[in-house]
Amino acid sequence: MKISNKEIPEWCQVLRDAADRQKITHRAIATRTGLGLGKVQRIMNNHQAPSADDMIKLCPVLDLSTARMLTMLGHLDQVWERQEYNEHLEELASGMAHTAGSVELDQQHGAAFIAAKIVASGGYRVTVAPLMTGTGRFRRHVNDLIAVQPLAGREADGLRDHLEELVRVEMAWFQAGFIGFPETAASLGLPTPDPATVIAVARMNGIRRGSGSPQANCPRSVCVVGSHWAGSADVASWLAYAFDLDFAHVGFVASRAYARLLHKEHDVNAYERQQVARTYVAGAERLGRPRVWAVGGDNCHHTFDLLDDPRLVSEPHVVYLRATDQLMTWTAGVRYREKHQTTQTMAGDLNNMREERRKIDEILRRNKRLERRTVVLPVDLPEGSNFSDEAEDGRDAFYDMWALLAERALSDLHAVVAAHSPDRRSFDLDDAMRRMRDGGLAPA
């Protein structure tokens, strides 16, 4: 089989690099493999493609993965992807096992478990209250709030630091953190000396499993990407209800696996979040569990870099919540005022968000295959609320907007899934919309 020398295939370049790295000559390779000097020279000079038997003999000599090299030659379809995926899973599972060992019980709901541990420590009275968000048919029990009040004789000073030390692992496991807007806790009248010490525990957007019987013809993997306040976690959660798939947020999974605190910027390791995203991308086609997963914050561009992979043919389907300049400006102001970002100025934060958006736009322009399986929805500030008040978080207006975005995403995905299906079939849109609108409701 003759191959043009103008374009060196990947397998040939890897063989050359390995030989250079080991400083081994063609003659030495021929002697150790028994292939003959002429054949080795033709293979290494890109004049002949090795057979599977040839590659099996070359790999041990050049200290290369046989499975990887055979996959490059097309002899073992998906073997390298499966090996890579399993490696990701092993690392993630080791983190999960380590953290789970510190949490004695996972049967109780997270808020109840955290509250029980605080009470058991002595010296505190605890109040657990639901945070209802949204209006009309979108109103849901989104979070549980835990307010802590010192008993008589117990100082309130340093309460936040003490709670963080006391229930750090439990907060990480149950996707909990100190509330981002203390004004919300204050407006609810929760009994606490400091609203900033109220713990918010994810409920609607907590990690969860589907029933195991997802809707027919639904996508195996849907990735929802959006910057802060674009609503990626909320839109993904609604879509998971629509398809009856597992739901996860890469930040929440990393928090659980590596015992990181969501409310502390310096405690969140970008590599750990990226590791979760790599696992989900690698397992999107045929390997991993079917799921809807969300990416938010500063991980958006990195995730699109992972999605910009020629090996990904039809999965994951992507929903990109593309923030407008108005939303980005508001977000930068809120993050600066509430000290959600402590390492940069408001202007620097805004510039970073705009640059990340520009890079994602460039990836989608260049990668037409990825563009065709991506639903792009612009996200602005919600209508109908007065955001001139700096203390206004507008949670109901935002939540209604994210729920409507989820409905739009579901409708657009219906067409995208059909376009990528060999028989042009897609999921039952009416049934999926019904499941979505029933999602998160308490059983009758």
Short mmCIF file of C-alpha atoms in Angstrom, two decimals:
data_model
loop_
_atom_site.label_atom_id
_atom_site.label_comp_id
_atom_site.label_asym_id
_atom_site.label_seq_id
_atom_site.Cartn_x
_atom_site.Cartn_y
_atom_site.Cartn_z
CA MET A 1 0.00 0.00 0.00
CA LYS A 2 1.64 3.23 -1.21
CA ILE A 3 1.10 6.42 0.75
CA SER A 4 1.94 9.97 -0.30
CA ASN A 5 4.92 11.37 1.53
CA LYS A 6 3.46 14.89 1.41
CA GLU A 7 1.16 14.35 4.34
CA ILE A 8 2.51 12.22 7.17
CA PRO A 9 -0.24 10.20 8.89
CA GLU A 10 -0.47 10.24 12.66
CA TRP A 11 0.72 6.64 13.10
CA CYS A 12 3.90 7.37 11.12
CA GLN A 13 4.69 10.52 13.09
CA VAL A 14 4.21 8.67 16.37
CA LEU A 15 6.60 5.89 15.23
CA ARG A 16 9.21 8.47 14.20
CA ASP A 17 8.91 10.39 17.45
CA ALA A 18 9.26 7.18 19.46
CA ALA A 19 12.38 6.16 17.53
CA ASP A 20 13.92 9.61 18.01
CA ARG A 21 13.08 9.57 21.69
CA GLN A 22 14.82 6.20 22.17
CA LYS A 23 17.65 7.06 19.76
CA ILE A 24 17.15 3.74 18.01
CA THR A 25 18.19 3.20 14.37
CA HIS A 26 16.15 1.56 11.60
CA ARG A 27 18.62 -1.30 11.54
CA ALA A 28 18.23 -1.88 15.28
CA ILE A 29 14.42 -1.82 14.92
CA ALA A 30 14.65 -4.38 12.09
CA THR A 31 16.88 -6.65 14.16
CA ARG A 32 14.65 -6.55 17.23
CA THR A 33 11.36 -6.94 15.34
CA GLY A 34 12.50 -9.37 12.63
CA LEU A 35 10.69 -7.31 9.99
CA GLY A 36 13.67 -6.72 7.73
CA LEU A 37 15.53 -3.47 7.17
CA GLY A 38 13.81 -2.64 3.88
CA LYS A 39 10.31 -2.93 5.33
CA VAL A 40 11.23 -0.91 8.42
CA GLN A 41 12.65 1.86 6.23
CA ARG A 42 9.55 1.91 4.02
CA ILE A 43 7.27 2.13 7.10
CA MET A 44 9.33 4.80 8.86
CA ASN A 45 9.69 6.84 5.64
CA ASN A 46 5.93 6.73 5.00
CA HIS A 47 6.21 4.62 1.85
CA GLN A 48 4.26 1.69 3.21
CA ALA A 49 1.58 1.31 5.88
CA PRO A 50 2.32 -1.44 8.40
CA SER A 51 -0.03 -4.37 8.70
CA ALA A 52 -1.58 -5.20 12.07
CA ASP A 53 1.08 -7.89 12.59
CA ASP A 54 3.84 -5.40 11.73
CA MET A 55 2.50 -2.87 14.25
CA ILE A 56 2.18 -5.52 16.97
CA LYS A 57 5.90 -6.24 16.56
CA LEU A 58 6.91 -2.56 16.39
CA CYS A 59 5.06 -1.32 19.49
CA PRO A 60 7.01 -3.21 22.21
CA VAL A 61 10.32 -2.18 20.66
CA LEU A 62 9.32 1.49 20.51
CA ASP A 63 7.52 1.43 23.87
CA LEU A 64 4.14 2.35 22.39
CA SER A 65 0.58 1.32 23.25
CA THR A 66 -0.40 -1.48 20.87
CA ALA A 67 -4.11 -0.73 21.26
CA ARG A 68 -3.56 2.94 20.50
CA MET A 69 -1.45 2.30 17.40
CA LEU A 70 -3.80 -0.35 15.99
CA THR A 71 -6.68 2.07 16.49
CA MET A 72 -4.79 4.76 14.55
CA LEU A 73 -4.52 2.31 11.68
CA GLY A 74 -8.26 1.57 11.91
CA HIS A 75 -7.85 -2.05 13.06
CA LEU A 76 -9.48 -1.63 16.48
CA ASP A 77 -12.30 0.86 16.20
CA GLN A 78 -12.99 2.73 19.48
CA VAL A 79 -10.45 0.78 21.55
CA TRP A 80 -8.32 3.85 22.28
CA GLU A 81 -11.40 5.94 23.06
CA ARG A 82 -12.62 3.27 25.46
CA GLN A 83 -9.20 3.05 27.13
CA GLU A 84 -9.03 6.82 27.52
CA TYR A 85 -12.59 6.93 28.87
CA ASN A 86 -11.86 4.20 31.42
CA GLU A 87 -8.79 6.11 32.61
CA HIS A 88 -10.95 9.20 33.18
CA LEU A 89 -13.52 7.14 35.05
CA GLU A 90 -10.89 5.57 37.28
CA GLU A 91 -9.53 8.94 38.36
CA LEU A 92 -13.00 10.34 38.99
CA ALA A 93 -14.12 7.22 40.86
CA SER A 94 -11.09 7.32 43.14
CA GLY A 95 -12.01 10.85 44.17
CA MET A 96 -15.63 9.84 44.76
CA ALA A 97 -14.61 6.86 46.89
CA HIS A 98 -12.26 8.98 49.01
CA THR A 99 -14.88 11.65 49.70
CA ALA A 100 -17.71 9.18 50.22
CA GLY A 101 -15.68 7.57 52.98
CA SER A 102 -16.02 10.78 54.98
CA VAL A 103 -19.81 10.92 54.58
CA GLU A 104 -21.42 8.28 56.77
CA LEU A 105 -24.89 8.27 55.23
CA ASP A 106 -26.25 9.19 51.80
CA GLN A 107 -29.85 8.02 52.17
CA GLN A 108 -31.08 11.22 53.81
CA HIS A 109 -31.61 14.36 51.82
CA GLY A 110 -28.55 16.60 51.86
CA ALA A 111 -30.06 19.49 53.80
CA ALA A 112 -31.40 17.19 56.52
CA PHE A 113 -28.04 15.46 56.82
CA ILE A 114 -26.06 18.71 57.07
CA ALA A 115 -28.53 20.18 59.55
CA ALA A 116 -28.42 17.04 61.72
CA LYS A 117 -24.64 17.15 61.92
CA ILE A 118 -24.66 20.83 62.93
CA VAL A 119 -27.22 20.18 65.67
CA ALA A 120 -25.32 17.12 66.89
CA SER A 121 -22.19 19.23 67.37
CA GLY A 122 -23.99 21.13 70.16
CA GLY A 123 -24.46 24.85 70.64
CA TYR A 124 -26.63 25.63 67.61
CA ARG A 125 -30.29 25.82 66.66
CA VAL A 126 -30.99 25.06 63.01
CA THR A 127 -33.85 26.06 60.73
CA VAL A 128 -34.34 24.43 57.31
CA ALA A 129 -36.57 26.24 54.83
CA PRO A 130 -37.36 25.67 51.15
CA LEU A 131 -36.33 28.30 48.61
CA MET A 132 -39.15 28.45 46.09
CA THR A 133 -38.19 30.09 42.81
CA GLY A 134 -40.05 30.99 39.63
CA THR A 135 -43.67 31.96 39.04
CA GLY A 136 -46.77 30.18 37.81
CA ARG A 137 -46.15 26.80 36.19
CA PHE A 138 -42.39 27.25 36.56
CA ARG A 139 -42.35 27.66 40.34
CA ARG A 140 -40.21 24.96 41.93
CA HIS A 141 -38.49 23.99 45.18
CA VAL A 142 -35.01 24.88 43.89
CA ASN A 143 -32.84 24.90 47.02
CA ASP A 144 -33.02 24.14 50.72
CA LEU A 145 -31.72 26.88 53.01
CA ILE A 146 -30.13 26.10 56.38
CA ALA A 147 -30.05 28.95 58.89
CA VAL A 148 -27.86 28.47 61.96
CA GLN A 149 -28.37 30.34 65.24
CA PRO A 150 -25.95 30.02 68.18
CA LEU A 151 -27.55 29.03 71.48
CA ALA A 152 -27.16 31.16 74.58
CA GLY A 153 -23.53 31.37 75.65
CA ARG A 154 -22.18 30.61 72.18
CA GLU A 155 -20.44 33.42 70.34
CA ALA A 156 -21.68 34.36 66.85
CA ASP A 157 -18.25 35.62 65.82
CA GLY A 158 -16.51 33.28 63.41
CA LEU A 159 -19.72 31.31 62.78
CA ARG A 160 -19.11 30.98 59.05
CA ASP A 161 -15.56 29.68 59.49
CA HIS A 162 -16.69 27.20 62.15
CA LEU A 163 -19.51 25.86 59.98
CA GLU A 164 -17.17 25.50 57.04
CA GLU A 165 -14.79 23.43 59.13
CA LEU A 166 -17.60 21.38 60.69
CA VAL A 167 -19.48 20.33 57.54
CA ARG A 168 -16.95 20.92 54.78
CA VAL A 169 -17.08 17.40 53.31
CA GLU A 170 -20.88 17.21 53.60
CA MET A 171 -21.27 20.57 51.84
CA ALA A 172 -19.04 19.37 49.03
CA TRP A 173 -20.84 16.04 48.69
CA PHE A 174 -24.36 17.54 48.61
CA GLN A 175 -23.50 20.49 46.32
CA ALA A 176 -24.01 23.05 49.07
CA GLY A 177 -22.41 26.41 49.73
CA PHE A 178 -23.00 29.63 51.62
CA ILE A 179 -25.73 31.59 49.92
CA GLY A 180 -24.56 33.84 47.10
CA PHE A 181 -27.08 36.57 47.90
CA PRO A 182 -27.43 37.14 51.67
CA GLU A 183 -30.25 39.58 50.81
CA THR A 184 -32.37 36.58 49.84
CA ALA A 185 -31.93 34.96 53.27
CA ALA A 186 -32.62 38.28 54.99
CA SER A 187 -35.82 38.84 52.98
CA LEU A 188 -37.12 35.40 54.04
CA GLY A 189 -36.66 36.30 57.72
CA LEU A 190 -34.55 33.24 58.51
CA PRO A 191 -33.36 33.23 62.16
CA THR A 192 -29.60 33.82 62.00
CA PRO A 193 -27.25 36.53 63.28
CA ASP A 194 -25.66 36.79 59.83
CA PRO A 195 -27.53 36.01 56.56
CA ALA A 196 -24.16 35.33 54.90
CA THR A 197 -23.85 32.17 57.00
CA VAL A 198 -27.02 30.60 55.52
CA ILE A 199 -26.17 27.39 53.65
CA ALA A 200 -27.91 26.75 50.31
CA VAL A 201 -28.24 23.09 49.29
CA ALA A 202 -29.02 22.24 45.67
CA ARG A 203 -32.32 20.41 45.18
CA MET A 204 -33.78 20.95 41.70
CA ASN A 205 -30.27 21.08 40.25
CA GLY A 206 -28.68 18.43 42.47
CA ILE A 207 -26.94 15.44 40.87
CA ARG A 208 -29.55 12.78 40.13
CA ARG A 209 -30.18 9.59 38.17
CA GLY A 210 -32.87 9.02 35.58
CA SER A 211 -35.25 6.08 35.89
CA GLY A 212 -33.12 3.92 33.59
CA SER A 213 -35.84 3.88 30.92
CA PRO A 214 -35.28 7.08 28.93
CA GLN A 215 -37.57 8.23 26.17
CA ALA A 216 -37.15 6.46 22.82
CA ASN A 217 -34.88 8.15 20.26
CA CYS A 218 -33.63 10.75 22.73
CA PRO A 219 -29.97 11.80 22.52
CA ARG A 220 -27.42 9.81 24.54
CA SER A 221 -25.60 12.90 25.71
CA VAL A 222 -26.58 16.57 25.88
CA CYS A 223 -24.09 19.19 27.04
CA VAL A 224 -25.50 22.57 28.11
CA VAL A 225 -22.86 25.31 28.21
CA GLY A 226 -23.30 28.85 29.48
CA SER A 227 -21.43 31.49 31.45
CA HIS A 228 -22.47 32.62 34.92
CA TRP A 229 -26.18 33.59 35.05
CA ALA A 230 -26.87 32.16 31.59
CA GLY A 231 -28.67 29.29 33.33
CA SER A 232 -26.77 26.22 32.13
CA ALA A 233 -27.50 24.13 35.26
CA ASP A 234 -31.19 25.05 35.26
CA VAL A 235 -31.73 24.47 31.53
CA ALA A 236 -29.85 21.15 31.74
CA SER A 237 -31.92 20.04 34.73
CA TRP A 238 -35.17 20.71 32.87
CA LEU A 239 -33.89 18.83 29.79
CA ALA A 240 -32.89 15.85 31.94
CA TYR A 241 -36.48 15.67 33.18
CA ALA A 242 -37.72 15.86 29.56
CA PHE A 243 -35.59 12.89 28.45
CA ASP A 244 -35.60 11.02 31.81
CA LEU A 245 -31.79 10.95 31.76
CA ASP A 246 -29.15 11.33 34.45
CA PHE A 247 -28.34 14.94 35.34
CA ALA A 248 -24.98 16.31 36.42
CA HIS A 249 -23.13 19.61 36.63
CA VAL A 250 -19.36 19.37 36.16
CA GLY A 251 -18.77 21.79 39.03
CA PHE A 252 -21.01 19.77 41.35
CA VAL A 253 -19.42 16.46 40.36
CA ALA A 254 -15.93 17.90 40.91
CA SER A 255 -17.07 19.27 44.26
CA ARG A 256 -18.30 15.83 45.29
CA ALA A 257 -15.30 13.92 43.96
CA TYR A 258 -12.58 16.18 45.33
CA ALA A 259 -14.30 17.72 48.40
CA ARG A 260 -14.19 21.27 47.05
CA LEU A 261 -16.39 24.09 48.33
CA LEU A 262 -18.52 25.73 45.64
CA HIS A 263 -18.66 29.15 47.32
CA LYS A 264 -14.87 29.54 47.57
CA GLU A 265 -13.22 30.57 44.33
CA HIS A 266 -9.71 29.66 45.49
CA ASP A 267 -10.89 26.21 46.61
CA VAL A 268 -12.20 25.21 43.19
CA ASN A 269 -9.54 23.54 41.07
CA ALA A 270 -10.07 24.16 37.35
CA TYR A 271 -8.28 20.93 36.44
CA GLU A 272 -10.76 18.90 38.49
CA ARG A 273 -13.77 20.44 36.75
CA GLN A 274 -12.06 19.92 33.40
CA GLN A 275 -11.39 16.29 34.27
CA VAL A 276 -15.12 15.73 34.75
CA ALA A 277 -15.86 17.44 31.42
CA ARG A 278 -13.24 15.27 29.67
CA THR A 279 -14.85 12.16 31.13
CA TYR A 280 -18.28 13.13 29.86
CA VAL A 281 -17.03 14.12 26.40
CA ALA A 282 -14.99 10.92 26.03
CA GLY A 283 -18.00 8.82 27.01
CA ALA A 284 -20.56 10.70 24.92
CA GLU A 285 -20.70 8.27 22.00
CA ARG A 286 -21.64 4.72 23.00
CA LEU A 287 -19.45 4.51 26.13
CA GLY A 288 -20.84 6.48 29.07
CA ARG A 289 -24.22 6.55 30.76
CA PRO A 290 -26.81 8.62 28.87
CA ARG A 291 -26.98 11.99 30.62
CA VAL A 292 -27.62 15.70 30.37
CA TRP A 293 -24.72 17.63 31.83
CA ALA A 294 -24.10 21.30 32.45
CA VAL A 295 -20.99 23.44 32.24
CA GLY A 296 -20.88 26.96 33.61
CA GLY A 297 -18.63 29.69 34.87
CA ASP A 298 -15.13 29.80 33.41
CA ASN A 299 -15.15 26.26 31.95
CA CYS A 300 -17.10 27.07 28.79
CA HIS A 301 -14.23 27.61 26.37
CA HIS A 302 -12.30 24.60 27.67
CA THR A 303 -15.36 22.42 27.14
CA PHE A 304 -15.76 23.61 23.55
CA ASP A 305 -12.08 22.79 23.02
CA LEU A 306 -12.92 19.23 24.09
CA LEU A 307 -16.00 19.15 21.86
CA ASP A 308 -13.86 20.34 18.94
CA ASP A 309 -12.76 16.74 18.32
CA PRO A 310 -13.08 15.07 14.90
CA ARG A 311 -13.77 11.71 16.56
CA LEU A 312 -17.12 13.00 17.87
CA VAL A 313 -19.58 12.37 15.06
CA SER A 314 -23.07 12.71 16.51
CA GLU A 315 -22.78 13.09 20.29
CA PRO A 316 -22.90 14.97 22.48
CA HIS A 317 -25.59 17.34 21.28
CA VAL A 318 -24.82 20.79 22.61
CA VAL A 319 -26.96 23.66 23.86
CA TYR A 320 -24.90 26.86 23.99
CA LEU A 321 -26.49 29.62 26.07
CA ARG A 322 -24.71 32.59 24.51
CA ALA A 323 -24.76 35.54 26.90
CA THR A 324 -25.36 39.02 25.47
CA ASP A 325 -23.21 42.03 26.33
CA GLN A 326 -25.99 43.32 28.60
CA LEU A 327 -26.10 40.11 30.64
CA MET A 328 -22.30 39.92 30.82
CA THR A 329 -22.06 43.52 32.06
CA TRP A 330 -24.67 42.87 34.74
CA THR A 331 -22.98 39.61 35.74
CA ALA A 332 -19.56 41.23 36.08
CA GLY A 333 -21.08 43.93 38.29
CA VAL A 334 -22.83 41.41 40.55
CA ARG A 335 -19.79 39.15 40.86
CA TYR A 336 -17.59 42.12 41.76
CA ARG A 337 -20.06 43.59 44.27
CA GLU A 338 -20.80 40.25 45.97
CA LYS A 339 -17.11 39.27 45.89
CA HIS A 340 -17.85 36.17 43.82
CA GLN A 341 -14.65 37.05 41.97
CA THR A 342 -11.87 38.15 44.29
CA THR A 343 -8.87 38.00 41.96
CA GLN A 344 -9.76 40.52 39.26
CA THR A 345 -11.47 43.83 38.59
CA MET A 346 -14.98 44.16 37.20
CA ALA A 347 -13.56 45.33 33.86
CA GLY A 348 -11.12 42.42 33.76
CA ASP A 349 -13.89 39.93 34.52
CA LEU A 350 -16.06 41.38 31.74
CA ASN A 351 -13.21 41.28 29.23
CA ASN A 352 -12.51 37.64 30.11
CA MET A 353 -16.14 36.68 29.53
CA ARG A 354 -16.21 38.46 26.17
CA GLU A 355 -12.96 36.84 25.08
CA GLU A 356 -14.25 33.39 26.03
CA ARG A 357 -17.40 34.02 23.97
CA ARG A 358 -15.29 35.13 21.00
CA LYS A 359 -13.20 31.94 21.13
CA ILE A 360 -16.32 29.74 21.29
CA ASP A 361 -17.82 31.58 18.30
CA GLU A 362 -14.60 30.91 16.38
CA ILE A 363 -14.69 27.18 17.20
CA LEU A 364 -18.28 26.91 15.96
CA ARG A 365 -17.44 28.79 12.74
CA ARG A 366 -14.52 26.48 12.04
CA ASN A 367 -16.05 23.14 13.07
CA LYS A 368 -19.17 22.75 10.92
CA ARG A 369 -19.93 19.28 12.30
CA LEU A 370 -20.01 20.63 15.85
CA GLU A 371 -21.99 23.65 14.70
CA ARG A 372 -24.66 21.40 13.15
CA ARG A 373 -25.25 19.53 16.43
CA THR A 374 -25.22 22.70 18.55
CA VAL A 375 -28.31 24.70 19.47
CA VAL A 376 -27.30 28.33 20.09
CA LEU A 377 -29.70 30.39 22.20
CA PRO A 378 -28.96 34.04 23.05
CA VAL A 379 -29.47 34.89 26.73
CA ASP A 380 -30.18 38.43 27.89
CA LEU A 381 -31.40 39.90 31.16
CA PRO A 382 -34.95 38.72 31.85
CA GLU A 383 -37.78 41.05 31.03
CA GLY A 384 -40.23 42.50 33.53
CA SER A 385 -37.86 43.14 36.45
CA ASN A 386 -36.18 46.28 37.65
CA PHE A 387 -32.48 45.48 37.83
CA SER A 388 -31.44 49.01 38.75
CA ASP A 389 -31.57 48.04 42.44
CA GLU A 390 -28.17 46.58 43.33
CA ALA A 391 -29.70 44.33 46.00
CA GLU A 392 -32.17 42.80 43.52
CA ASP A 393 -31.18 39.32 42.41
CA GLY A 394 -34.38 38.83 40.39
CA ARG A 395 -34.35 35.10 41.03
CA ASP A 396 -37.95 34.54 39.93
CA ALA A 397 -37.50 36.44 36.68
CA PHE A 398 -34.26 34.61 35.90
CA TYR A 399 -35.77 31.22 36.69
CA ASP A 400 -38.80 31.83 34.47
CA MET A 401 -36.46 32.89 31.67
CA TRP A 402 -34.29 29.76 32.07
CA ALA A 403 -37.37 27.51 32.02
CA LEU A 404 -38.54 29.13 28.78
CA LEU A 405 -35.04 28.70 27.34
CA ALA A 406 -35.22 24.99 28.23
CA GLU A 407 -38.47 24.68 26.28
CA ARG A 408 -36.89 26.40 23.27
CA ALA A 409 -33.83 24.19 23.56
CA LEU A 410 -36.01 21.06 23.63
CA SER A 411 -37.88 22.13 20.49
CA ASP A 412 -34.66 22.91 18.62
CA LEU A 413 -33.02 19.68 19.77
CA HIS A 414 -35.93 17.73 18.30
CA ALA A 415 -34.89 18.85 14.81
CA VAL A 416 -31.16 18.43 15.46
CA VAL A 417 -31.56 14.86 16.73
CA ALA A 418 -33.61 13.93 13.65
CA ALA A 419 -30.94 15.41 11.36
CA HIS A 420 -28.27 13.20 12.97
CA SER A 421 -30.35 10.02 13.10
CA PRO A 422 -29.76 7.47 10.29
CA ASP A 423 -33.52 7.03 9.85
CA ARG A 424 -34.33 10.71 10.54
CA ARG A 425 -36.27 9.79 13.66
CA SER A 426 -36.39 11.90 16.80
CA PHE A 427 -37.96 11.75 20.23
CA ASP A 428 -41.65 12.43 20.84
CA LEU A 429 -41.62 16.19 21.38
CA ASP A 430 -45.05 16.39 23.01
CA ASP A 431 -44.19 13.64 25.51
CA ALA A 432 -40.81 15.19 26.28
CA MET A 433 -42.41 18.60 26.83
CA ARG A 434 -44.95 17.02 29.20
CA ARG A 435 -42.17 15.32 31.17
CA MET A 436 -40.27 18.59 31.36
CA ARG A 437 -43.25 20.53 32.66
CA ASP A 438 -43.90 17.85 35.29
CA GLY A 439 -40.24 17.80 36.34
CA GLY A 440 -39.46 18.71 39.92
CA LEU A 441 -43.09 18.71 41.04
CA ALA A 442 -43.91 16.98 44.30
CA PRO A 443 -45.81 13.69 43.78
CA ALA A 444 -49.56 14.10 44.00
#
